[in-house]
Short mmCIF file of C-alpha atoms in Angstrom, two decimals:
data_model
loop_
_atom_site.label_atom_id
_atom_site.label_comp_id
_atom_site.label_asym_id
_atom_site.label_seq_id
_atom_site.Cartn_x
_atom_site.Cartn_y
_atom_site.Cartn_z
CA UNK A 1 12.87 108.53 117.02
CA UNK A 2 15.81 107.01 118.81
CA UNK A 3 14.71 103.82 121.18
CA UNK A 4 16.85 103.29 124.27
CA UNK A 5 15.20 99.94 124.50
CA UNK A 6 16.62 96.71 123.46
CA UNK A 7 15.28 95.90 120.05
CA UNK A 8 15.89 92.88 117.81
CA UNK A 9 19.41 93.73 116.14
CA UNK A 10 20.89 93.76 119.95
CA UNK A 11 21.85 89.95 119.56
CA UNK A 12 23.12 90.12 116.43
CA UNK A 13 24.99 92.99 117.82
CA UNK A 14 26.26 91.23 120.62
CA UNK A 15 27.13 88.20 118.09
CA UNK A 16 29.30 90.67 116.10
CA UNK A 17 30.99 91.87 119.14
CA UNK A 18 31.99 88.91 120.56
CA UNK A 19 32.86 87.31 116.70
CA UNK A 20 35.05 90.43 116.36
CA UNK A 21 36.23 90.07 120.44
CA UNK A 22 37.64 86.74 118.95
CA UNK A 23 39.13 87.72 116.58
CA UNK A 24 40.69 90.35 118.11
CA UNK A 25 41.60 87.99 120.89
CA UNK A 26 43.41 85.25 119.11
CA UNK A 27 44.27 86.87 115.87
CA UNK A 28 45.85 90.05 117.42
CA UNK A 29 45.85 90.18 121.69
CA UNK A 30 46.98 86.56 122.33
CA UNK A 31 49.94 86.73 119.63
CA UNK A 32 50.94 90.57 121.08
CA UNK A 33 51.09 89.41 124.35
CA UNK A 34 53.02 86.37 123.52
CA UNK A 35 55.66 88.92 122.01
CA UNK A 36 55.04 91.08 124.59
CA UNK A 37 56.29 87.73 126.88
CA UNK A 38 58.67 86.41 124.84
CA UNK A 39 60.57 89.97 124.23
CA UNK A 40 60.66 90.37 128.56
CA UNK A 41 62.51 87.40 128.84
CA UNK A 42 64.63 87.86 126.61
CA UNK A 43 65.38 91.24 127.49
CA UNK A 44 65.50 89.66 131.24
CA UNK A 45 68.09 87.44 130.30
CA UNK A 46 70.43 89.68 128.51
CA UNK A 47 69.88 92.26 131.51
CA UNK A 48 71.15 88.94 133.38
CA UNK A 49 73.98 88.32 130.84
CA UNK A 50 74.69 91.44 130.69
CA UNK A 51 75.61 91.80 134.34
CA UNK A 52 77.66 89.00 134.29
CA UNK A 53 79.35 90.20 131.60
CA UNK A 54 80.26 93.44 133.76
CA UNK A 55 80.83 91.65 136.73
CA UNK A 56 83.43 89.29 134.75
CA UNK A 57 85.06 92.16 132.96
CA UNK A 58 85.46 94.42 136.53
CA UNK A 59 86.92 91.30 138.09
CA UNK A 60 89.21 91.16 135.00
CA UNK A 61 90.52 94.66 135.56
CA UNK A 62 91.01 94.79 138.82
CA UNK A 63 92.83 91.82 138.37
CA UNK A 64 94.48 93.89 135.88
CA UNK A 65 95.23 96.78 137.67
CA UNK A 66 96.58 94.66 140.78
CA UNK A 67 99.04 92.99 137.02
CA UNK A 68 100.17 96.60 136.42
CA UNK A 69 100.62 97.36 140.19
CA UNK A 70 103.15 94.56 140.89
CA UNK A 71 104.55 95.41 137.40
CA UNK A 72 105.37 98.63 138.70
CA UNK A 73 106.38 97.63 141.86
CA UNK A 74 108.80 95.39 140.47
CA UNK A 75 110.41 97.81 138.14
CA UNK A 76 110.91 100.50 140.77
CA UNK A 77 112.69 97.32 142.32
CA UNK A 78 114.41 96.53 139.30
CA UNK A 79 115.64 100.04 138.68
CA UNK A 80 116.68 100.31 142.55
CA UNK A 81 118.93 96.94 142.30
CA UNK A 82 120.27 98.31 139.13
CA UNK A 83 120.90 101.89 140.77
CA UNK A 84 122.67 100.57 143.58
CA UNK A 85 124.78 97.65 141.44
CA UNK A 86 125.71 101.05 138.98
CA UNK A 87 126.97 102.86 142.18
CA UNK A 88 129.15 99.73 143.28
CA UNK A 89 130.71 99.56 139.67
CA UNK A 90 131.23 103.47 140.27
CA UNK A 91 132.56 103.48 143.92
CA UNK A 92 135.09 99.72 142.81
CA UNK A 93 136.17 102.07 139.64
CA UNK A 94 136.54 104.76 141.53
CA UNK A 95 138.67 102.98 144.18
CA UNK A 96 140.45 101.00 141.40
CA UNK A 97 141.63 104.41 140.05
CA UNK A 98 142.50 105.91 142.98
CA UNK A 99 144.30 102.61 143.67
CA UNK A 100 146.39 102.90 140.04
CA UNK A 101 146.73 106.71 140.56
CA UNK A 102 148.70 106.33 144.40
CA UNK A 103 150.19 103.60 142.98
CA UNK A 104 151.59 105.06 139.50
CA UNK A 105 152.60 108.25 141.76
CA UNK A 106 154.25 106.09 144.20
CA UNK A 107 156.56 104.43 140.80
CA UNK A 108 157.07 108.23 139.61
CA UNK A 109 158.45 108.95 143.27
CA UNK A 110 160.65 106.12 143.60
CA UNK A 111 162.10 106.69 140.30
CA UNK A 112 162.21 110.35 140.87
CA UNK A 113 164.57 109.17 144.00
CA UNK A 114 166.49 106.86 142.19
CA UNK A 115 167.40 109.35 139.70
CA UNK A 116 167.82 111.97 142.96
CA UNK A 117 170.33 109.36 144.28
CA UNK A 118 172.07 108.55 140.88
CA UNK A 119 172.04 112.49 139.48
CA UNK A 120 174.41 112.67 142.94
CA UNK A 121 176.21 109.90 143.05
CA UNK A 122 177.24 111.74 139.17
CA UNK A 123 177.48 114.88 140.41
CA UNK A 124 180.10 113.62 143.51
CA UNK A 125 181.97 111.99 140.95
CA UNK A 126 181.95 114.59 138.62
CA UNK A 127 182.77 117.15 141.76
CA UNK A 128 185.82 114.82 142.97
CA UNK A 129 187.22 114.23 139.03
CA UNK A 130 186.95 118.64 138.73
CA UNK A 131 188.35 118.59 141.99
CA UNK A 132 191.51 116.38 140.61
CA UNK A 133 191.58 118.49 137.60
CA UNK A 134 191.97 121.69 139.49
CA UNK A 135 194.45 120.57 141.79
CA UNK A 136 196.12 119.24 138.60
CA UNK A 137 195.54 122.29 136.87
CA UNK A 138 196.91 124.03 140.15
CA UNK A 139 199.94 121.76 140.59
CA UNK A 140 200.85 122.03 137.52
CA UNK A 141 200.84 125.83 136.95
CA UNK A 142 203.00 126.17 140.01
#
């Protein structure tokens, strides 16, 4: 029949449980939680790293962002200076040839009016010499 009563194996009982409660607690608890420990702060300190690390890199890219931003605030410059230096080349070419075009059809006039003047001058003379040779012509027929 089954005794609820301490008998005589209840020490050695209790011997083996706290033998094996040893064991248990320096061969396998005490090491675990030593782990256990050692793995949190590590994993504490990367989690620590590991925001620095994002904190550095966001500074870095705003940082470059605010790079590309005055990049691209200088090149709209850039291409604004060099718009407005093209369209004073155009407008000085522009005038320059307009300049050379009155001034070539201001030579084409003047020679146009020298040759008016000379083409009568030639004709007069050419009138007054017919003239002669008709009243010759005239005279002599008579």
């Amino acid at each position: 029949m089954i005794s609820l009563l301490p008998d005589d194996t209840l020490l050695i009982q209790w011997a083996i449980f706290l033998l094996v409660l040893g064991v248990l607690h320096f061969g396998g608890f005490r090491p675990t939680l030593k782990i256990l420990r050692e793995r949190k702060k590590r994993t504490k300190g990367e989690k620590e790293r590991a925001q620095i690390l994002t904190k550095e890199a966001e500074k870095i890219l705003v940082q470059y962002e605010e790079k590309i931003k005055e990049a691209r605030l200088k090149g709209n410059r850039e291409r604004e200076r060099l718009s407005k230096e093209g369209e004073a080349i155009y407008s000085q070419l522009v005038k320059e040839a307009r300049s050379a075009e009155e001034e070539a059809i201001s030579k084409i006039r003047q020679d146009l009016e020298s040759q008016k003047r000379q083409a009568i001058i030639d004709l007069e003379e050419t009138a007054q010499e017919m003239s002669k040779e008709i009243a010759r012509l005239m005279l002599a027929s008579k």
